[in-house]
Amino acid sequence: MQSSASLTISDLWIERGERDLCRGLSFDVRPGEVLRILGGNGTGKSSLLKAIVDVITPIEGTIYYLGKNVTQCRDVLIESTLYIGHAVGVKRLLSVEENLRWYCPDVSSDELNSALEHLGLWPFRDTLVTSLSAGQTKRVALARLWLSEKTLWLLDEPFSSLDAKGCTILENRIQQHVSLGGLVVLTTHQDLRLVSARDVVLLS
Amino acid sequence: MTYSSFLQSEFLILWRRKQDVLNALLFFILVVALFPIGVDPSPAFLAPAAGGIIWCAAVLSILMAIEGAFKEDYLDGSLEQLVTSGLSLPLLMLLKVLALWGCVVVPLLLIMPLLSEMLFLPSTVFWVLILTLLLGSPSLFFIGLIGSALTVSLRQGSMLMMLLILPFYFPVIIFATSAVHAAQAGLSYSGSLAMLLAMSLLSLVVSPVMTAIAVKASVN
């Protein structure tokens, strides 16, 4: 894990369906820091995360990663980024284990099992995701945080549909990640109890 | 994610959704079976028309199979994950087409002897028909997936997708049926087969890139 890793967004401007979002937004994330993006519904929190991973093309703005301008060529950034969007990208017709093998094929069975055990998914590892609850599906997606070794985490509403215990597990994991020098950008409406985060507020 | 884990999961999902493939196959058989019942059951009508009937039915059932190729991926967010995986999106799209092609066309070919017998197709012409399907159907999938990716984010996208795609299928249908007709008349058909192969190769080059662009536009 690179400790010099840092992400800088400057003068970002996103447009969604004729509406201006995040106009003139600038912020940076330093290693070992959690950045919480706040803002009401429709202020562009999800769009901001999508713009960072190049799912959405911003109208203006520059993105620097590791001190390099990556606005045009996002490969370096994407390589070290783990993005979990609002639609979490868990396939309904695959089992829990197959889903994780699809995403992180290189992990050993031990790592996989311990991640599943951590999240209380061990009894369901051979169950198809289609028969899991919303919270359990979310946990399947979040299991990637234990299995991949990416530096920058972009998490869109990671706490939604998780129960109190799930939130604690996730916060602990985030704390562990930043204490090793990782970067976390997340959107949430919830107060973080275990993790200290810097806030960026998006205005409508 | 790696290319092999992607391909593996594609096959697994296609296997779990085998009902969809089976539906397309059943639809194919039903359309072919309607012609002897509805038009004329005599060999004098069926034998010359067999190539055309089978190809039209095959195109319709392939369209059915392709139409929803990205729907699930789009809704559950895995398309976004593919875009942000750091892997080459065109290459992933190529693998997706190949998996789908294998799962749809192989059953179609397996049922073909039965149907060609039903339509009184001479056995020498049967092999030409199989060849046209093998050489021509990849281009149907390659072109179809572009349309499927373009329209996946629209709510009523399937009709639009068929309208967009069908014109591009005409040359494939024309060359495929003309090859079968030529074989039936005892003429040389290699030119038509070469055209089919050329169209498949051309779409092999163009389609993955176009599909990747369409996927990126759809998740945007």
Short mmCIF file of C-alpha atoms in Angstrom, two decimals, chain A residues 16 50 53-57 78-79 81 83-95 98 101-106 128 144 150, chain B residues 1-2 4-10 12-13 16-17 72-87 96 216 219-220:
data_model
loop_
_atom_site.label_atom_id
_atom_site.label_comp_id
_atom_site.label_asym_id
_atom_site.label_seq_id
_atom_site.Cartn_x
_atom_site.Cartn_y
_atom_site.Cartn_z
CA ARG A 16 -26.94 15.52 -15.01
CA LYS A 50 -18.99 8.11 -10.60
CA VAL A 53 -14.00 6.55 -11.65
CA ASP A 54 -14.86 7.84 -15.13
CA VAL A 55 -18.33 6.32 -15.30
CA ILE A 56 -19.61 9.87 -15.77
CA THR A 57 -17.62 12.37 -17.80
CA ILE A 78 -8.88 2.98 -11.56
CA GLU A 79 -6.24 0.33 -10.96
CA THR A 81 -9.66 2.10 -6.76
CA TYR A 83 -15.77 1.46 -6.26
CA ILE A 84 -19.07 0.24 -4.85
CA GLY A 85 -21.93 2.15 -6.36
CA HIS A 86 -25.53 2.52 -5.33
CA ALA A 87 -26.31 -0.55 -7.43
CA VAL A 88 -23.68 -2.72 -5.83
CA GLY A 89 -22.86 -4.99 -8.75
CA VAL A 90 -23.73 -8.29 -7.10
CA LYS A 91 -25.15 -10.80 -9.53
CA ARG A 92 -28.44 -12.34 -8.40
CA LEU A 93 -27.93 -15.62 -10.19
CA LEU A 94 -24.55 -16.35 -8.67
CA SER A 95 -24.03 -17.65 -5.17
CA GLU A 98 -19.28 -17.24 -6.88
CA ARG A 101 -14.77 -15.27 -7.00
CA TRP A 102 -16.03 -13.26 -9.97
CA TYR A 103 -14.77 -10.07 -8.40
CA CYS A 104 -11.61 -11.27 -6.66
CA PRO A 105 -10.56 -14.50 -8.39
CA ASP A 106 -7.10 -14.55 -6.86
CA LEU A 128 -27.87 -17.67 -4.66
CA ARG A 144 -14.76 -6.95 -1.41
CA LYS A 150 -6.96 -1.40 -3.47
CA MET B 1 -11.80 -9.27 -11.73
CA THR B 2 -9.90 -11.10 -14.45
CA SER B 4 -11.22 -15.73 -17.01
CA SER B 5 -13.31 -15.05 -13.91
CA PHE B 6 -15.56 -12.86 -16.03
CA LEU B 7 -16.00 -15.54 -18.68
CA GLN B 8 -16.61 -18.19 -16.04
CA SER B 9 -19.36 -16.16 -14.40
CA GLU B 10 -20.92 -15.39 -17.79
CA LEU B 12 -22.55 -19.81 -15.02
CA ILE B 13 -25.24 -17.14 -15.38
CA ARG B 16 -28.69 -20.62 -14.57
CA ARG B 17 -30.80 -18.70 -17.08
CA GLU B 72 -29.56 -7.72 -15.63
CA ASP B 73 -25.99 -6.37 -15.63
CA TYR B 74 -27.30 -2.86 -16.00
CA LEU B 75 -29.84 -3.11 -13.19
CA ASP B 76 -27.61 -4.77 -10.60
CA GLY B 77 -24.69 -2.42 -11.23
CA SER B 78 -22.26 -4.97 -12.61
CA LEU B 79 -21.93 -2.98 -15.83
CA GLU B 80 -20.49 -0.15 -13.72
CA GLN B 81 -18.16 -2.65 -12.12
CA LEU B 82 -16.99 -3.80 -15.56
CA VAL B 83 -16.32 -0.20 -16.60
CA THR B 84 -14.33 0.45 -13.41
CA SER B 85 -12.57 -2.92 -13.32
CA GLY B 86 -9.49 -1.65 -15.14
CA LEU B 87 -9.83 -4.46 -17.69
CA LYS B 96 -19.55 -11.90 -23.54
CA LYS B 216 -20.13 3.45 -21.32
CA VAL B 219 -24.04 3.69 -17.56
CA ASN B 220 -23.33 7.41 -17.88
#
